[in-house]
mmCIF file of N, CA, C and O in Angstrom:
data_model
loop_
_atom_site.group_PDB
_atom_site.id
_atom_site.type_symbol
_atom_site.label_atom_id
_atom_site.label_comp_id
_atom_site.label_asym_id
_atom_site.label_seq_id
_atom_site.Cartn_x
_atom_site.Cartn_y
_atom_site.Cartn_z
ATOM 1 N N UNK A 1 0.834 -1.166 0.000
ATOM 2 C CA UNK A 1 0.000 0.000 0.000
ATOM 3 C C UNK A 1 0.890 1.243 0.000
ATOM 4 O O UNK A 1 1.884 1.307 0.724
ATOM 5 N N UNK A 2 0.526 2.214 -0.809
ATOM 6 C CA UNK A 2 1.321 3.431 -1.063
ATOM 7 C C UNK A 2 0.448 4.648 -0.178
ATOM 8 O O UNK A 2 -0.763 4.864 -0.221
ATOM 9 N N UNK A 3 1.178 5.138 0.382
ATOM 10 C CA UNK A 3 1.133 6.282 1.648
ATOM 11 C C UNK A 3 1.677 7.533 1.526
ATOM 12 O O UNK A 3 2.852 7.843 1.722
ATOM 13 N N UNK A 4 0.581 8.381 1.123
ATOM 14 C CA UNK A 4 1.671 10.013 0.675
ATOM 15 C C UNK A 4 0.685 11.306 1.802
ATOM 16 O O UNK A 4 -0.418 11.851 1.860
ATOM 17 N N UNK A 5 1.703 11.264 2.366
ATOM 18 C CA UNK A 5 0.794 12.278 3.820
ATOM 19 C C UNK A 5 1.174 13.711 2.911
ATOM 20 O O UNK A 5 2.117 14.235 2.318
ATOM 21 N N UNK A 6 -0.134 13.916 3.223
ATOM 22 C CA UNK A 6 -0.423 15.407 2.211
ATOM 23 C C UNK A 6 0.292 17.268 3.545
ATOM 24 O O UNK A 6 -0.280 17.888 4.441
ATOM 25 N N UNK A 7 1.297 17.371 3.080
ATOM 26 C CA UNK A 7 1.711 18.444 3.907
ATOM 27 C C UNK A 7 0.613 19.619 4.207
ATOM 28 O O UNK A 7 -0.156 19.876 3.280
ATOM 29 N N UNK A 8 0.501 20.221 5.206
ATOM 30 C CA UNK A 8 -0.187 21.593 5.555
ATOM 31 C C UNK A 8 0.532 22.742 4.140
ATOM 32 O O UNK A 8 1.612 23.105 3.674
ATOM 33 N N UNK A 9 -1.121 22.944 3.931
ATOM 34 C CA UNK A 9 -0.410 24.173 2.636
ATOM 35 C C UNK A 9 -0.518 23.272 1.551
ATOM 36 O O UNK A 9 -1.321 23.703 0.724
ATOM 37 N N UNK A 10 -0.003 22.151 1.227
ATOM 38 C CA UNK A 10 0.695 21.459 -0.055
ATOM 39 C C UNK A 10 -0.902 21.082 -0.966
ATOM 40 O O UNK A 10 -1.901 20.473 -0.585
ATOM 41 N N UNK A 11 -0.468 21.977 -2.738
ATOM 42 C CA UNK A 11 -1.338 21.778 -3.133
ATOM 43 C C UNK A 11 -1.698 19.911 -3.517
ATOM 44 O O UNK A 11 -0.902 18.972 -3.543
ATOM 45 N N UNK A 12 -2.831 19.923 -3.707
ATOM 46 C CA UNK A 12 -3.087 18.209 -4.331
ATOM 47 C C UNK A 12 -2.516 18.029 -5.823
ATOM 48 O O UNK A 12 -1.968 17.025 -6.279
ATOM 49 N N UNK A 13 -2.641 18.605 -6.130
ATOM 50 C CA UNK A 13 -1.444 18.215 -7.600
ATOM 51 C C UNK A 13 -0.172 18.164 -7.263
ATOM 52 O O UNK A 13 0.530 17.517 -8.040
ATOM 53 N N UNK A 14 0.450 18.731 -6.178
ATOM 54 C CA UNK A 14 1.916 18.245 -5.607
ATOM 55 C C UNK A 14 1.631 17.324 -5.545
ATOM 56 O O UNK A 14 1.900 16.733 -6.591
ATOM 57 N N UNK A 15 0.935 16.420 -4.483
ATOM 58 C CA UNK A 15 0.739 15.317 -3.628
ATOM 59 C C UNK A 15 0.799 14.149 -4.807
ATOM 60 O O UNK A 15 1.693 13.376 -5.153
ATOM 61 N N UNK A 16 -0.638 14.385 -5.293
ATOM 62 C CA UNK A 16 -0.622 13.611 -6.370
ATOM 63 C C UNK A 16 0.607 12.958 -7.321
ATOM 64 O O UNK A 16 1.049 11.820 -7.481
ATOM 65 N N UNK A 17 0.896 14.177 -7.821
ATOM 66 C CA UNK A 17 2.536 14.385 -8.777
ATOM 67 C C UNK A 17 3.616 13.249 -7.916
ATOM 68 O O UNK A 17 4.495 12.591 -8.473
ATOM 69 N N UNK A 18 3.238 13.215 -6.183
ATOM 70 C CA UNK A 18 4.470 12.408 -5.518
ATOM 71 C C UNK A 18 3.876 10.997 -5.713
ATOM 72 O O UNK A 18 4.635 10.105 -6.093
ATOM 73 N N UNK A 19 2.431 10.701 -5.455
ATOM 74 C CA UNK A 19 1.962 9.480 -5.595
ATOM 75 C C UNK A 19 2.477 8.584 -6.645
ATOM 76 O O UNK A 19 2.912 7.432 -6.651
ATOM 77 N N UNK A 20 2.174 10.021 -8.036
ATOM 78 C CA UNK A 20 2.582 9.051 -9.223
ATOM 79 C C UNK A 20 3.649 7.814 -9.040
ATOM 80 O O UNK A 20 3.456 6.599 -8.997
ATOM 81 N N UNK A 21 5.106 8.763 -8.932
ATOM 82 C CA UNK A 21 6.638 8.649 -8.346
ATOM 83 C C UNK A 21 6.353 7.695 -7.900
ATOM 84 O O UNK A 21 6.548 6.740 -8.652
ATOM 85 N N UNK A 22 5.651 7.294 -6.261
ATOM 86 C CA UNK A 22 6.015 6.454 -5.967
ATOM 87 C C UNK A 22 5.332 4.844 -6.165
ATOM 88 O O UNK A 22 5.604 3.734 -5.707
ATOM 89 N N UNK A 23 4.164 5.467 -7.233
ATOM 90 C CA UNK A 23 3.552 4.557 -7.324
ATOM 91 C C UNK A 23 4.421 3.512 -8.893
ATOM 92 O O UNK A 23 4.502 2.287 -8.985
ATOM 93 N N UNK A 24 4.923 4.555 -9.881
ATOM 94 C CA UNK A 24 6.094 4.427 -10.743
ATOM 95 C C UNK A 24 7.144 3.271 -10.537
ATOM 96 O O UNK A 24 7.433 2.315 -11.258
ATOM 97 N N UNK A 25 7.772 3.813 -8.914
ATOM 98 C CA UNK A 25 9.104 3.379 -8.385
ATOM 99 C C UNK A 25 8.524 1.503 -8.340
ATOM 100 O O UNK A 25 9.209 0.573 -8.767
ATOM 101 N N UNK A 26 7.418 1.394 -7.842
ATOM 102 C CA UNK A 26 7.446 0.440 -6.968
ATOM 103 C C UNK A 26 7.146 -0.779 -8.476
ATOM 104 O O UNK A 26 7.256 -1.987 -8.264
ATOM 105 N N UNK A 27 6.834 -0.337 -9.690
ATOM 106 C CA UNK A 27 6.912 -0.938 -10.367
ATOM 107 C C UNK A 27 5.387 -2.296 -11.112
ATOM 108 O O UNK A 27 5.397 -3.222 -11.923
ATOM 109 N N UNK A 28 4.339 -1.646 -10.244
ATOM 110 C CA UNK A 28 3.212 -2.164 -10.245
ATOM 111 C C UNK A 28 2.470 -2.385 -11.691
ATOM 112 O O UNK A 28 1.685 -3.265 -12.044
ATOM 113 N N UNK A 29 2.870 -1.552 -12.212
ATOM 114 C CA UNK A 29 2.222 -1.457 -13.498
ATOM 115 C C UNK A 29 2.879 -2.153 -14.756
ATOM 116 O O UNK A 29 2.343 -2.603 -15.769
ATOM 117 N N UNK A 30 4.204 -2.103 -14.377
ATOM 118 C CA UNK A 30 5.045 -3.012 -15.513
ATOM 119 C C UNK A 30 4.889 -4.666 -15.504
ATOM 120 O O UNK A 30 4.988 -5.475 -16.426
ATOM 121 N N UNK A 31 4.576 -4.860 -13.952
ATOM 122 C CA UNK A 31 4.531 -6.116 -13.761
ATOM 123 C C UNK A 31 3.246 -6.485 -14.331
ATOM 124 O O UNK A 31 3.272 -7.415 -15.137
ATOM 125 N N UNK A 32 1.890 -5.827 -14.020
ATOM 126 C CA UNK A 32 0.763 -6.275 -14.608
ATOM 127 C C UNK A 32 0.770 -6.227 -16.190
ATOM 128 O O UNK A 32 -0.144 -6.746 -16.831
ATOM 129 N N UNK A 33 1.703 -5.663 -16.719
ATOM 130 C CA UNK A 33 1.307 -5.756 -18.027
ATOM 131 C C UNK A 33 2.193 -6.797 -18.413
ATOM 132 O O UNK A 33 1.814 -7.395 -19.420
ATOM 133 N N UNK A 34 3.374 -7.236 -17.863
ATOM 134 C CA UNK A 34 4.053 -8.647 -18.029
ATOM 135 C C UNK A 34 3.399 -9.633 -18.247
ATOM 136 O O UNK A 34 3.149 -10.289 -19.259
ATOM 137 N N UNK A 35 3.069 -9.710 -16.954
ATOM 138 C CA UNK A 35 2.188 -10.697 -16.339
ATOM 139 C C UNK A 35 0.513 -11.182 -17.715
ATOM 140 O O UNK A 35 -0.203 -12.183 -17.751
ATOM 141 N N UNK A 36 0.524 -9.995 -18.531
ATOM 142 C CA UNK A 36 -0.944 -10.491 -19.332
ATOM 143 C C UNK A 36 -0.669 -11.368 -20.145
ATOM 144 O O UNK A 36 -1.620 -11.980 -20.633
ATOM 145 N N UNK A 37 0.424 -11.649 -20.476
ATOM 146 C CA UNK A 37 0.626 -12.591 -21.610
ATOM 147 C C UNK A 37 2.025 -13.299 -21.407
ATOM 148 O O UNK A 37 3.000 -12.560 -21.261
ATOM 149 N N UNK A 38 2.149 -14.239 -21.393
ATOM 150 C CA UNK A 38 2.778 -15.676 -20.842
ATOM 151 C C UNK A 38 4.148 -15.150 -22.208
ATOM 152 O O UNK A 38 3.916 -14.875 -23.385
ATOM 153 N N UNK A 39 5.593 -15.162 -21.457
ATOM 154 C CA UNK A 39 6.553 -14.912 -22.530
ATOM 155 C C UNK A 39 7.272 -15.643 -22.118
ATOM 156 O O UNK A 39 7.728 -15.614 -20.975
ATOM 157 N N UNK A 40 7.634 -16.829 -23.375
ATOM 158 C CA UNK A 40 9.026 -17.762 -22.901
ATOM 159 C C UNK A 40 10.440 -17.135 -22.951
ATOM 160 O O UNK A 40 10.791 -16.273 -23.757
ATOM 161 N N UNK A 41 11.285 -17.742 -21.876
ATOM 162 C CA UNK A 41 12.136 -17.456 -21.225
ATOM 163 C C UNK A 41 13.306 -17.380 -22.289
ATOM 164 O O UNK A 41 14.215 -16.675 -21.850
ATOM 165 N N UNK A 42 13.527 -17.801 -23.343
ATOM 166 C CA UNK A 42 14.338 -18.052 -24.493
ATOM 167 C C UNK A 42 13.826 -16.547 -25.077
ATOM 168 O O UNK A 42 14.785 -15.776 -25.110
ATOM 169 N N UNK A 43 12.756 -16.019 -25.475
ATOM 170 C CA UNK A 43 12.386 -14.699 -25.506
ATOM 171 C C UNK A 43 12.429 -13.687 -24.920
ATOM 172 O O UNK A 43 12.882 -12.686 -25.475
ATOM 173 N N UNK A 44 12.036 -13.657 -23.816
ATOM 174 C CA UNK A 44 12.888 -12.448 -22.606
ATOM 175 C C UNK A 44 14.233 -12.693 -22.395
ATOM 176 O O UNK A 44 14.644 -12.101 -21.397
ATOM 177 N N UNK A 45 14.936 -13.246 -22.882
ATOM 178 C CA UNK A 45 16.560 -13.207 -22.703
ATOM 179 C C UNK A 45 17.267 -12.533 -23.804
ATOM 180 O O UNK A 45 18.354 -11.958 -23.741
ATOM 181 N N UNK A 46 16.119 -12.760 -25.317
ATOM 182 C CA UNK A 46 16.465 -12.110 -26.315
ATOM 183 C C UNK A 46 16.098 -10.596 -26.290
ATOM 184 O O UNK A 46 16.904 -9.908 -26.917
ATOM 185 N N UNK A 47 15.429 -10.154 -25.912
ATOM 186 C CA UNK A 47 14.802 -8.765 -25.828
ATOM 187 C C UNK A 47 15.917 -7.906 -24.975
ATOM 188 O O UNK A 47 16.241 -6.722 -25.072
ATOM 189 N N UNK A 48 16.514 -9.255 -23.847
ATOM 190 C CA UNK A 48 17.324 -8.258 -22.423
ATOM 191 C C UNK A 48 18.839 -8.141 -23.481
ATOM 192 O O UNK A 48 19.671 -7.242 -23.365
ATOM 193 N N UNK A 49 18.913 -9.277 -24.487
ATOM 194 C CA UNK A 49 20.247 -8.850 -24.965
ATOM 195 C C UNK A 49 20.189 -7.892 -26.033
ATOM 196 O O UNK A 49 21.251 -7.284 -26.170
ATOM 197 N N UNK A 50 19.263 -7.566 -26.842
ATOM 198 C CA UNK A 50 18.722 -6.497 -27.484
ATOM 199 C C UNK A 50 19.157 -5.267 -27.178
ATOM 200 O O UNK A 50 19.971 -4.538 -27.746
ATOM 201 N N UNK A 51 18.473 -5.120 -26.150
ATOM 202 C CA UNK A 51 18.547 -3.795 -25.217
ATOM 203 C C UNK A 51 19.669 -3.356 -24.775
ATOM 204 O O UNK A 51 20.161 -2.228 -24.769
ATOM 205 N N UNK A 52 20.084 -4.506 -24.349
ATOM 206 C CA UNK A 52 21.378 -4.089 -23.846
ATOM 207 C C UNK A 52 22.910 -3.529 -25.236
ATOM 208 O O UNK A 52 23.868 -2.756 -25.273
ATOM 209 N N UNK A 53 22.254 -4.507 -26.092
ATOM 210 C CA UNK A 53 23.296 -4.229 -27.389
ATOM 211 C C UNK A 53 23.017 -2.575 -28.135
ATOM 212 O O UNK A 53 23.715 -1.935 -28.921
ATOM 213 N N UNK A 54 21.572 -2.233 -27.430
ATOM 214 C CA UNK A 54 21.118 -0.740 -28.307
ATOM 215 C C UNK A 54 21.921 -0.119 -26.961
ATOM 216 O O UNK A 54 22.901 0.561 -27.266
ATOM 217 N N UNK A 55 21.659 -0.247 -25.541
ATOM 218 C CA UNK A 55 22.302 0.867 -24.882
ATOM 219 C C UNK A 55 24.125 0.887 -25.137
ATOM 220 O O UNK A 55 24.601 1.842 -25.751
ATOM 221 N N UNK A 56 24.922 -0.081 -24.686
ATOM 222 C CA UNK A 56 25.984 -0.002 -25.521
ATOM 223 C C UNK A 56 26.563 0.885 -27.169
ATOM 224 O O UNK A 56 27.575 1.530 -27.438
ATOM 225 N N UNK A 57 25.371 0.505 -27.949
ATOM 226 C CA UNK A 57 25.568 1.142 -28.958
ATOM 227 C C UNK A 57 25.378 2.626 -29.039
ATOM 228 O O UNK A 57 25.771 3.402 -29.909
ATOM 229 N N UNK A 58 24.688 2.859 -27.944
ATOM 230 C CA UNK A 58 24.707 4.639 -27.915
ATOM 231 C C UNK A 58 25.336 5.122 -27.205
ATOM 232 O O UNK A 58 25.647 6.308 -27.318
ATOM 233 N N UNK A 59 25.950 3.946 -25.708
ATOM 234 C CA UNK A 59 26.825 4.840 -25.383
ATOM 235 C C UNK A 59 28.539 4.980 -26.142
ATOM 236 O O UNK A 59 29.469 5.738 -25.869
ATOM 237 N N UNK A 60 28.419 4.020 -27.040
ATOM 238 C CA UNK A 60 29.857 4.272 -27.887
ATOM 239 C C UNK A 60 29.569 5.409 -28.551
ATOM 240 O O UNK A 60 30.271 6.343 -28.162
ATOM 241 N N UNK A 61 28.728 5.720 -29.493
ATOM 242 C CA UNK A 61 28.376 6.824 -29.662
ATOM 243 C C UNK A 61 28.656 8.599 -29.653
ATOM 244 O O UNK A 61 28.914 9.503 -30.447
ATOM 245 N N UNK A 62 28.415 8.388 -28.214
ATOM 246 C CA UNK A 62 28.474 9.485 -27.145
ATOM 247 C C UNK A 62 29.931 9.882 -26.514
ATOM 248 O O UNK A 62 30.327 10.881 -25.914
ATOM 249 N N UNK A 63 30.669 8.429 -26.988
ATOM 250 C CA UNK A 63 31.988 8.960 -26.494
ATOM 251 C C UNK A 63 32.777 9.282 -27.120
ATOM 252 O O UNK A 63 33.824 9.703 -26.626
#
């Protein structure tokens, strides 16, 4: 359960704006959308080396 004590003064779109954050951090939403459709493990290993071969590739890039 996510807990955002609203400060004296503090508008609700602050508050809110922090909820997002921490509701973001905790990662709730990535997991449910994982979770909708069943991905074999030979496939999520390909995607993680993917990714990883595009971030590499930009950070050569950059240097």
């Amino acid at each position: 359960m996510i807990i955002v004590n609203v400060k004296e003064g503090e508008s609700l779109d602050r508050a809110l704006k922090r909820f997002k954050k921490k509701f973001e951090k905790t990662g709730v939403l990535r997991e449910l959308r994982s979770r909708q459709a069943y991905e074999k493990k030979s496939v999520t290993r390909r995607t993680q080396i993917k990714k990883a071969i595009y971030k590499q590739h930009l950070n050569q890039e950059t240097v």
